[in-house]
Coordinates of C-alpha atoms in Angstrom, one line a residue:
Chain E
M8 CA 95.8 122.8 88.5
S9 CA 99.5 123.2 87.6
N10 CA 101.8 120.7 85.5
Q11 CA 104.2 121.0 88.1
V12 CA 106.0 118.2 89.7
F13 CA 106.1 117.7 93.6
V14 CA 109.2 115.6 95.4
I15 CA 108.2 115.4 99.0
T16 CA 111.5 115.0 100.8
E17 CA 112.4 113.2 104.3
H18 CA 115.2 114.0 105.9
I19 CA 116.1 113.0 110.0
N20 CA 119.3 114.2 111.9
G21 CA 120.0 116.8 109.3
Q22 CA 120.2 114.2 106.3
F23 CA 117.9 113.7 103.5
D24 CA 117.4 109.7 102.7
D25 CA 117.9 108.0 99.6
S26 CA 114.4 108.6 98.9
S27 CA 114.0 111.9 98.5
F28 CA 117.1 111.7 95.7
E29 CA 115.7 109.1 93.7
M30 CA 112.2 110.9 93.5
L31 CA 113.7 114.3 92.4
A32 CA 115.9 112.2 89.1
M33 CA 112.3 110.2 89.0
G34 CA 110.5 113.7 88.6
R35 CA 112.8 114.9 86.5
E36 CA 112.5 112.7 84.0
V37 CA 108.0 113.2 85.0
A38 CA 108.0 116.9 84.4
S39 CA 110.3 116.6 80.9
A40 CA 107.4 115.0 79.6
T41 CA 104.3 116.9 81.3
G42 CA 106.5 120.4 80.0
G43 CA 106.3 121.3 84.0
E44 CA 108.5 122.7 86.8
L45 CA 110.6 119.9 89.2
V46 CA 109.5 121.7 92.7
A47 CA 110.8 120.2 95.7
V48 CA 109.5 120.0 98.9
L49 CA 111.2 121.1 102.2
M50 CA 110.3 120.9 105.6
G51 CA 111.8 121.8 108.6
H52 CA 113.0 124.4 111.5
N53 CA 115.7 126.6 111.0
Q54 CA 116.9 124.3 108.3
K55 CA 116.5 125.7 105.2
D56 CA 120.2 125.5 103.8
L57 CA 119.4 121.7 103.9
A58 CA 118.0 122.8 100.3
S59 CA 121.2 123.8 99.0
Q60 CA 121.6 119.9 98.7
L61 CA 118.0 120.1 96.2
G62 CA 120.2 121.0 92.9
A63 CA 118.1 119.3 91.1
A64 CA 115.3 120.5 91.5
D65 CA 113.6 123.8 89.9
K66 CA 112.5 125.4 93.2
V67 CA 112.1 124.5 96.2
I68 CA 109.4 125.5 98.6
Y69 CA 110.8 125.8 102.2
A70 CA 107.9 125.6 105.3
D71 CA 109.6 126.7 108.7
H72 CA 108.0 125.5 111.5
E73 CA 109.6 124.4 115.4
S74 CA 106.6 121.5 115.1
L75 CA 108.7 120.6 111.7
A76 CA 111.9 119.9 114.0
N77 CA 111.7 116.6 113.6
F78 CA 108.8 114.5 111.5
N79 CA 105.8 115.2 113.4
P80 CA 103.2 112.3 111.5
Q81 CA 100.5 115.1 112.2
A82 CA 102.4 118.5 111.3
H83 CA 104.0 116.9 108.5
A84 CA 100.8 115.5 107.1
K85 CA 99.4 119.0 107.7
A86 CA 101.7 121.1 106.2
A87 CA 102.2 118.6 103.1
S88 CA 98.9 119.0 102.3
A89 CA 98.3 123.0 102.9
I90 CA 101.5 123.2 100.0
V91 CA 100.2 121.1 97.8
A92 CA 96.7 122.7 98.4
A93 CA 98.3 126.3 97.5
N94 CA 99.8 125.6 93.8
M95 CA 98.1 122.1 93.3
P96 CA 100.4 120.4 90.8
R97 CA 100.1 117.5 88.7
V98 CA 102.1 115.0 90.6
V99 CA 103.1 114.4 93.8
L100 CA 105.9 111.9 94.7
T101 CA 105.8 110.9 98.1
A102 CA 108.9 108.0 99.2
Y103 CA 107.7 104.2 100.1
S104 CA 108.6 105.1 103.8
S105 CA 108.2 105.3 107.0
Q106 CA 107.2 109.7 106.9
G107 CA 105.8 109.0 103.3
M108 CA 103.3 106.8 104.4
E109 CA 101.8 109.5 106.8
M110 CA 101.7 112.5 103.8
G111 CA 100.4 110.8 100.7
P112 CA 97.3 109.2 101.9
A113 CA 97.0 113.0 104.1
I114 CA 97.5 114.5 100.8
S115 CA 94.9 111.9 98.9
V116 CA 92.1 113.0 101.0
S117 CA 92.3 116.0 102.1
Q118 CA 93.1 117.8 98.2
N119 CA 90.8 115.1 97.2
M120 CA 93.6 113.6 94.8
P121 CA 94.3 110.2 94.0
L122 CA 96.8 108.1 94.6
L123 CA 99.0 105.2 93.6
A124 CA 101.1 103.0 96.6
Y125 CA 104.2 101.4 95.2
V126 CA 104.9 102.5 92.6
S127 CA 107.9 101.9 90.6
G128 CA 107.6 103.2 87.1
I129 CA 105.4 106.6 85.2
S130 CA 105.2 107.3 81.8
V131 CA 103.4 110.0 80.6
S132 CA 102.0 110.5 77.3
G133 CA 99.8 112.9 76.5
G134 CA 97.1 113.5 79.1
S135 CA 97.6 110.9 81.1
L136 CA 99.7 109.1 83.4
T137 CA 100.5 105.1 83.6
V138 CA 102.0 104.2 86.8
V139 CA 103.3 100.7 87.4
S140 CA 102.4 99.3 91.4
Q141 CA 104.4 96.2 92.4
L142 CA 101.9 94.9 95.0
Y143 CA 101.7 91.0 96.8
G144 CA 105.2 91.3 98.1
G145 CA 106.7 91.7 94.4
K146 CA 104.7 88.8 92.7
M147 CA 102.4 91.4 90.4
N148 CA 102.8 94.3 88.6
V149 CA 99.3 96.2 88.1
E150 CA 98.9 99.0 85.7
S151 CA 96.7 102.4 86.7
Q152 CA 95.9 104.8 85.1
T153 CA 94.4 108.0 86.5
S154 CA 91.6 109.7 84.7
A155 CA 91.9 112.7 87.5
G156 CA 94.8 114.5 85.6
H157 CA 96.6 115.1 89.4
C158 CA 97.9 111.7 91.3
V159 CA 99.7 111.6 94.2
M160 CA 102.6 108.5 94.5
S161 CA 103.7 106.5 97.0
V162 CA 107.4 106.0 95.6
L163 CA 109.5 102.7 96.3
P164 CA 113.0 103.2 97.2
G165 CA 115.0 101.9 93.7
A166 CA 113.0 103.0 91.3
A167 CA 115.3 105.2 89.7
S168 CA 119.0 106.6 90.8
A169 CA 119.2 108.3 94.0
D170 CA 122.9 109.7 92.1
A171 CA 120.9 111.3 89.2
G172 CA 118.8 113.3 91.7
R173 CA 121.9 114.6 93.6
K174 CA 122.8 118.0 92.8
D175 CA 124.7 120.4 95.2
G176 CA 123.4 124.1 93.9
A177 CA 120.8 125.7 95.4
P178 CA 117.6 126.2 93.5
A179 CA 115.1 129.6 94.2
I180 CA 113.9 129.0 97.3
D181 CA 109.8 129.9 97.8
D182 CA 109.0 130.6 102.0
F183 CA 106.1 129.1 103.0
A184 CA 104.0 130.4 105.7
V185 CA 102.3 127.3 107.9
D186 CA 99.9 127.2 110.5
L187 CA 100.4 123.9 113.3
G188 CA 97.7 125.0 115.4
G189 CA 96.1 122.3 117.9
L190 CA 98.4 119.7 117.4
T191 CA 97.6 116.7 119.4
I192 CA 100.8 114.4 118.2
K193 CA 104.6 115.8 120.0
F194 CA 107.7 114.4 119.3
K195 CA 109.7 113.0 122.1
Q196 CA 112.5 111.2 121.0
L197 CA 115.1 110.0 118.9
I198 CA 116.0 106.3 119.8
E199 CA 119.4 105.3 117.8
P200 CA 119.7 101.5 117.4
D201 CA 121.4 98.7 119.4
K202 CA 125.2 98.7 118.5
S203 CA 126.1 96.0 121.1
D204 CA 125.1 93.1 118.4
V205 CA 127.2 91.9 115.9
D206 CA 126.7 94.0 113.1
I207 CA 126.0 93.0 109.9
T208 CA 126.6 95.4 107.8
Q209 CA 130.5 94.4 108.1
Q210 CA 129.8 90.5 108.3
P211 CA 131.5 89.4 105.1
I212 CA 129.1 86.3 105.0
L213 CA 125.5 86.1 105.9
V214 CA 123.1 83.3 106.0
S215 CA 119.4 84.9 106.2
V216 CA 116.9 83.3 107.3
G217 CA 113.0 84.0 105.7
R218 CA 109.2 83.2 106.7
G219 CA 109.9 79.7 105.2
I220 CA 111.9 78.3 109.1
Q221 CA 108.8 77.9 110.3
N222 CA 109.7 78.9 113.8
S223 CA 112.4 79.6 116.1
D224 CA 112.7 75.9 117.0
N225 CA 114.4 76.0 113.7
L226 CA 117.5 78.5 114.1
P227 CA 119.6 76.6 116.0
M228 CA 120.4 74.2 112.6
V229 CA 121.0 77.8 111.0
E230 CA 123.7 79.2 112.9
E231 CA 125.5 76.1 112.9
L232 CA 125.9 76.1 109.3
A233 CA 126.9 79.9 110.0
A234 CA 129.4 79.1 111.9
K235 CA 130.5 76.2 109.8
L236 CA 130.2 79.4 106.6
G237 CA 132.5 82.0 109.0
G238 CA 129.3 84.0 109.3
A239 CA 126.4 85.5 110.8
V240 CA 122.9 85.0 110.5
S241 CA 120.5 87.8 110.0
C242 CA 116.6 87.3 108.8
S243 CA 113.8 89.1 107.0
R244 CA 111.5 91.2 108.7
P245 CA 108.9 88.9 109.6
I246 CA 111.6 87.1 111.7
V247 CA 112.3 90.0 113.4
D248 CA 107.9 90.9 114.0
S249 CA 107.3 87.5 115.3
K250 CA 110.5 88.3 117.8
W251 CA 112.9 85.5 116.9
M252 CA 115.8 87.4 116.1
P253 CA 116.5 90.7 117.2
K254 CA 116.3 94.3 115.0
T255 CA 119.6 94.2 114.7
R256 CA 120.2 91.3 112.5
Q257 CA 117.0 92.6 110.1
V258 CA 117.6 93.1 106.4
G259 CA 115.6 95.3 104.0
K260 CA 113.8 98.3 104.7
S261 CA 113.2 99.0 108.0
G262 CA 116.0 97.2 108.8
L263 CA 119.3 97.3 107.4
K264 CA 120.8 97.4 104.0
V265 CA 124.0 94.9 103.5
K266 CA 126.7 93.8 101.1
P267 CA 127.8 90.6 102.1
K268 CA 130.5 88.5 99.8
L269 CA 127.8 86.3 100.6
Y270 CA 124.4 86.2 100.9
L271 CA 122.8 82.9 101.9
A272 CA 119.0 83.4 101.7
L273 CA 117.2 80.8 103.1
G274 CA 112.9 80.5 102.8
I275 CA 112.9 84.3 102.2
S276 CA 110.0 85.2 99.3
G277 CA 112.1 88.9 98.2
A278 CA 110.0 90.9 98.4
P279 CA 110.8 94.6 97.9
E280 CA 111.5 95.7 101.0
H281 CA 113.3 93.2 101.2
I282 CA 115.5 92.7 98.2
E283 CA 116.3 96.3 98.7
G284 CA 118.3 96.0 102.0
M285 CA 120.3 92.8 100.2
K286 CA 120.5 93.3 95.9
D287 CA 123.9 94.6 95.8
A288 CA 125.9 91.5 98.2
E289 CA 128.0 89.9 95.4
L290 CA 126.9 86.6 95.5
I291 CA 123.4 86.0 96.2
I292 CA 122.5 81.8 96.8
A293 CA 118.5 81.7 97.5
V294 CA 116.8 78.8 98.8
N295 CA 113.2 77.9 98.5
S296 CA 110.5 76.0 97.9
D297 CA 108.5 78.2 95.7
P298 CA 110.0 78.4 92.4
K299 CA 107.8 81.9 92.0
A300 CA 109.5 83.7 94.7
P301 CA 110.5 86.6 93.8
I302 CA 114.0 86.4 95.5
F303 CA 115.0 83.6 92.3
D304 CA 115.3 87.0 89.7
F305 CA 117.5 88.7 92.2
A306 CA 119.9 85.6 92.9
H307 CA 123.0 84.5 91.3
Y308 CA 122.4 80.9 92.1
G309 CA 118.5 79.3 93.0
V310 CA 118.0 76.2 95.1
E311 CA 113.9 75.1 94.7
G312 CA 114.1 72.7 97.8
D313 CA 112.7 72.2 101.2
L314 CA 115.6 74.1 103.8
F315 CA 115.1 71.2 106.2
D316 CA 116.9 68.7 103.6
I317 CA 119.2 71.1 102.3
I318 CA 120.7 72.9 105.6
P319 CA 121.9 69.2 106.8
A320 CA 123.7 68.6 104.1
L321 CA 124.8 71.9 103.3
T322 CA 125.9 72.1 107.0
G323 CA 127.4 68.4 105.9
K324 CA 130.0 68.8 103.6
L325 CA 131.8 71.7 104.6
Chain I
M9 CA 89.0 102.4 126.3
N10 CA 87.8 101.6 123.5
I11 CA 90.4 100.0 120.5
I12 CA 89.0 99.7 117.7
V13 CA 90.6 96.9 115.0
P14 CA 90.0 96.9 111.8
I15 CA 91.1 93.5 110.1
K16 CA 90.8 92.4 106.8
Q17 CA 91.3 89.0 104.7
V18 CA 94.1 89.2 101.8
P19 CA 95.7 86.6 98.8
D20 CA 97.4 84.1 100.4
L21 CA 101.2 84.2 98.2
V22 CA 101.5 80.5 99.3
E23 CA 99.1 79.3 97.0
G24 CA 100.4 81.5 93.9
L25 CA 98.4 84.3 91.9
E26 CA 96.7 83.9 88.1
I27 CA 95.8 86.5 86.2
D28 CA 91.7 86.4 84.9
D29 CA 90.9 86.8 81.5
S30 CA 89.9 90.6 81.6
G31 CA 94.1 90.7 82.4
K32 CA 92.5 93.9 84.9
D33 CA 92.7 91.4 87.9
L34 CA 93.4 88.3 89.7
N35 CA 90.8 85.1 89.2
R36 CA 89.7 85.0 92.7
E37 CA 87.7 82.0 91.4
W38 CA 89.9 79.4 93.8
M39 CA 92.3 81.7 95.8
K40 CA 92.5 81.3 99.2
F41 CA 92.7 84.5 101.8
K42 CA 94.3 85.0 105.3
L43 CA 94.5 87.3 107.6
N44 CA 96.5 90.6 106.7
E45 CA 100.2 90.0 108.9
F46 CA 100.0 93.6 110.3
D47 CA 96.1 93.4 110.8
D48 CA 97.3 89.9 113.3
H49 CA 100.0 92.2 114.6
A50 CA 97.7 95.4 115.3
L51 CA 95.5 92.9 117.2
E52 CA 97.2 91.4 119.3
E53 CA 98.8 94.6 120.6
A54 CA 95.2 95.8 120.8
L55 CA 94.6 92.4 122.9
I56 CA 97.7 92.9 125.9
L57 CA 97.0 96.6 125.6
K58 CA 92.5 95.0 126.6
E59 CA 95.5 93.3 129.5
E60 CA 97.1 95.7 130.3
T61 CA 94.6 99.1 130.8
G62 CA 90.7 96.7 130.2
A63 CA 90.5 97.8 127.2
T64 CA 87.2 96.8 125.5
V65 CA 88.7 95.5 121.8
T66 CA 85.8 95.6 118.5
A67 CA 87.6 94.3 115.5
I68 CA 85.3 95.5 112.3
A69 CA 85.8 93.9 109.0
L70 CA 84.2 94.8 105.5
D71 CA 82.5 91.8 104.3
S72 CA 84.6 89.9 101.9
D73 CA 85.4 85.9 101.3
D74 CA 86.5 84.3 104.2
V75 CA 85.8 86.9 106.5
D76 CA 83.1 85.0 109.3
K77 CA 86.7 83.2 109.6
A78 CA 89.3 85.9 110.6
L79 CA 86.2 87.5 112.9
F80 CA 85.3 84.3 114.9
T81 CA 89.1 84.2 115.5
A82 CA 89.8 87.6 117.0
A83 CA 86.8 87.0 118.9
A84 CA 88.7 83.7 120.0
K85 CA 91.4 85.5 120.6
G86 CA 90.1 88.3 122.9
A87 CA 88.1 90.6 121.1
D88 CA 85.1 91.8 123.4
T89 CA 83.1 92.5 120.0
I90 CA 83.5 91.6 115.7
I91 CA 81.6 93.0 113.0
K92 CA 81.0 92.8 110.0
V93 CA 80.3 95.6 107.6
T94 CA 77.8 94.9 105.5
G95 CA 76.3 97.0 101.8
V96 CA 79.9 96.7 99.7
S97 CA 82.0 93.3 98.8
G98 CA 85.4 94.3 100.5
T99 CA 87.7 91.7 97.9
G100 CA 88.9 93.3 96.0
L101 CA 87.5 97.1 96.7
S102 CA 89.9 100.2 96.7
S103 CA 91.4 101.3 100.1
H104 CA 90.1 104.8 99.8
E105 CA 86.6 103.2 99.3
A106 CA 87.4 100.1 102.1
A107 CA 88.1 103.3 104.6
K108 CA 85.3 105.7 103.9
A109 CA 82.7 102.4 104.0
L110 CA 85.2 101.7 107.4
A111 CA 85.0 105.5 108.7
N112 CA 81.5 106.2 108.2
V113 CA 80.8 102.7 110.9
I114 CA 83.5 104.1 112.8
G115 CA 82.7 107.8 113.3
G116 CA 79.6 106.7 114.5
M117 CA 81.4 105.4 117.4
S118 CA 83.1 105.9 120.9
Y119 CA 86.5 105.3 120.4
D120 CA 90.2 106.0 122.1
L121 CA 92.4 104.6 119.6
V122 CA 91.7 102.9 116.1
M123 CA 94.7 100.2 115.5
T124 CA 94.8 98.9 112.1
G125 CA 98.1 96.8 109.5
V126 CA 100.9 99.2 108.4
Q127 CA 99.6 97.9 105.2
A128 CA 98.5 94.4 102.9
I129 CA 99.9 93.1 99.9
D130 CA 96.9 93.9 98.0
D131 CA 96.5 98.4 98.7
R132 CA 96.8 99.4 95.4
D133 CA 95.8 103.1 96.4
G134 CA 97.6 103.4 99.7
Q135 CA 97.4 101.9 103.1
L136 CA 94.6 102.0 105.3
A137 CA 95.5 103.4 108.1
V138 CA 96.0 107.1 107.2
L139 CA 93.0 107.4 104.8
L140 CA 90.7 105.9 107.4
A141 CA 92.2 108.6 109.7
H142 CA 92.0 111.5 107.1
Y143 CA 87.9 110.0 107.0
L144 CA 87.9 110.5 110.1
D145 CA 89.5 113.3 110.8
K146 CA 91.9 112.1 113.8
P147 CA 95.5 112.7 113.8
H148 CA 97.4 109.4 113.2
V149 CA 101.2 107.4 113.4
S150 CA 102.0 104.8 111.1
V151 CA 104.4 102.4 111.3
V152 CA 103.8 101.5 115.3
T153 CA 105.8 99.1 117.2
S154 CA 104.9 99.9 120.2
V155 CA 102.1 101.7 122.3
T156 CA 102.2 102.4 126.5
V157 CA 98.8 104.0 127.8
A158 CA 98.6 106.1 130.2
G159 CA 95.5 108.2 131.2
D160 CA 93.8 109.7 127.9
Q161 CA 97.6 109.5 126.7
A162 CA 99.6 107.3 124.9
V163 CA 103.7 107.0 124.0
I164 CA 104.1 105.3 120.7
S165 CA 106.6 104.2 119.0
K166 CA 107.2 104.6 115.1
E167 CA 110.0 102.8 113.0
Y168 CA 112.4 104.4 110.4
G169 CA 115.0 102.5 108.4
G170 CA 117.9 101.0 109.7
G171 CA 116.8 100.2 113.4
L172 CA 116.1 104.1 114.4
V173 CA 112.9 104.5 116.7
A174 CA 110.8 108.1 117.4
E175 CA 108.7 108.4 120.0
F176 CA 105.9 110.6 120.3
E177 CA 102.9 111.2 122.9
G178 CA 99.8 111.0 121.5
T179 CA 95.8 112.3 122.6
F180 CA 93.6 110.0 121.9
P181 CA 91.1 109.6 120.1
M182 CA 94.0 109.1 117.2
V183 CA 94.5 106.1 114.1
L184 CA 97.0 104.0 114.7
G185 CA 99.2 101.7 112.3
I186 CA 101.1 98.7 113.4
Q187 CA 103.6 97.6 112.0
A188 CA 104.0 94.7 114.7
A189 CA 103.1 94.1 118.2
R190 CA 105.2 93.4 121.3
Q191 CA 105.2 89.9 121.2
S192 CA 104.4 87.6 118.3
P193 CA 100.4 87.2 117.4
R194 CA 99.0 84.5 119.6
Y195 CA 97.9 81.8 117.8
V196 CA 94.3 80.1 119.1
P197 CA 93.4 76.4 118.1
V198 CA 90.6 76.0 115.7
A199 CA 88.1 74.2 118.4
K200 CA 87.9 77.3 120.0
V201 CA 87.4 79.2 117.0
R202 CA 84.8 76.8 116.6
Q203 CA 83.6 76.9 120.1
I204 CA 83.3 80.6 119.9
M205 CA 81.1 80.4 116.6
R206 CA 78.7 78.8 118.8
S207 CA 78.3 81.7 121.6
A208 CA 79.7 84.8 119.7
S209 CA 78.0 86.8 117.2
I210 CA 78.9 89.0 114.6
E211 CA 76.9 91.9 114.6
E212 CA 76.3 93.3 111.4
V213 CA 76.4 97.5 110.3
A214 CA 75.7 98.5 106.6
A215 CA 78.2 100.5 105.3
G216 CA 76.7 103.9 103.6
D217 CA 77.3 105.9 101.0
V218 CA 81.1 105.3 100.5
G219 CA 80.9 108.2 97.2
V220 CA 84.7 108.0 96.9
S221 CA 86.9 106.0 94.4
S222 CA 90.3 105.5 93.8
G223 CA 90.5 107.7 91.2
S224 CA 92.1 105.7 88.9
D225 CA 91.7 102.6 86.6
I226 CA 93.4 99.7 86.3
T227 CA 94.5 99.1 82.5
K228 CA 96.5 95.3 83.0
Y229 CA 98.1 93.4 85.9
F230 CA 101.4 91.4 84.6
T231 CA 103.8 89.6 86.3
P232 CA 107.2 90.9 86.8
V233 CA 109.3 90.2 84.1
S234 CA 113.4 88.8 86.3
G235 CA 115.9 91.1 86.7
G236 CA 117.8 88.6 85.3
G237 CA 117.3 85.5 86.6
A238 CA 119.1 83.0 89.1
E239 CA 121.0 79.8 87.3
M240 CA 119.3 77.0 88.8
I241 CA 120.8 74.6 90.7
G242 CA 118.8 71.2 90.2
G243 CA 118.9 67.7 91.8
S244 CA 118.6 65.6 95.2
A245 CA 119.2 68.0 98.1
E246 CA 122.6 66.2 98.8
D247 CA 123.7 67.2 94.8
Q248 CA 122.2 70.7 95.9
A249 CA 124.5 71.0 99.3
A250 CA 127.4 69.6 97.4
K251 CA 126.5 71.8 93.9
I252 CA 126.6 74.7 96.6
V253 CA 129.5 74.0 98.1
E254 CA 132.0 73.6 94.6
L255 CA 130.5 77.3 93.7
L256 CA 131.6 78.7 97.1
K257 CA 135.3 76.8 97.0
S258 CA 135.6 78.4 92.8
K259 CA 134.6 81.9 94.3
G260 CA 137.0 81.4 96.8
I261 CA 134.6 82.5 100.0
K262 CA 135.3 78.5 101.3

């Protein structure tokens, strides 16, 4: 086992995701504490030049293969596992993201390394790593220690500053030859999101609904409130998964990041995936019947109460 | 085509969570459970594929609190077979152990697709789908929002951030982590679940040797410290609404 800290970077359409820079910032802190080297793992095809954005790392390991041109769960899981196997780093950071979720568990099982998910913080003391995971939709933190000495982690977005990990200048690049024969999963295409709906990232006022709205019959009263406020309706993931609103209105990790002047959160509990998408709004007012809802930790103002009393009362006063 | 759908019960967050006396676990004594919402979507997508292709659907769960109810509900919705894996306690089990126990049983079955929820609120040591895929040594796609089957292949949509979707083509067998079914999970009345409890039976299969662990120890549970916290607006709904309007005026928003 080496003392290295690996960051498995992610990119789509030639752009790194912020999570890659956040992990580099977090990885640097861990590497400083362990006295190890910070290594960025880059996978792609004819994309070696992307390494010039990974200046925060001491070294880049680059794997080039035509099957890595676009993210492929099978190809990337195999390649990432092979790169880890060849080096056996102490810590491997993957993003808690659509790509990272395919690679972290693959590395864990194939290399028999422990895995910790939803990681918001890592501290190093002597030989052991102490890791905090945000579980239960952000309602409970769990601290774990790994006895194995090495560990794969799936890091939550926002766990460190992306700016702290964004540094130009190409570090040394090690090419890694990867064998990716026999793939049974093939990448076909990327489908861009629908642009015909309201662009919620451009709306100054968003009235956003979550699970607390209970069913789609209650949406018209929310639309009425939004109209009175001169804003648009957005929502959290369960509303989109239930097909009550289109994907274009979803705020959060798998939806859009918004920064409106007003974000009125109605019946949204505030799971980390949602907070990621709206925490930078100028004014956040949350209405929820659960006084312990995590959304109240991030809102500027909170209203504990029944949506179906407060929505009509508010609409009536506007 | 055979589809296997691993499902599990998770604590119902509506009830609130309490840390037990050891400080290293939740107090599970009065805990209420519900089906992991993503597993409900995985089951729904499997049932849609059954309607489209005549596939058989098997719902499988590790023995745990309230699991019979979840399995009978799956049968009432249309699962052809329901299996309970015995010899392990699914409540509070690590994801690695759960994945290995399921792989032991599923590995001996005939299947084309394994479809389970993309994540659960309690997977401290990783999400089940991809762990299970690797214990089964099968390819995987996770964060899936639609599955279209043609012959021994499927076209799978995988979601990225910002509404971007990638399409993949995969050859069976494979393991899918389902983010959302194409339609909202179907509802089944309690009366129908009760009826199926009289006619259907749960098949029990032993987990066998699990022999893996999460590789980490829980040192403590603690409730998140708020990042400042909201200023709470009290009073009746009318009072609260009036105060919100005042606030919006003071900020120049209304």
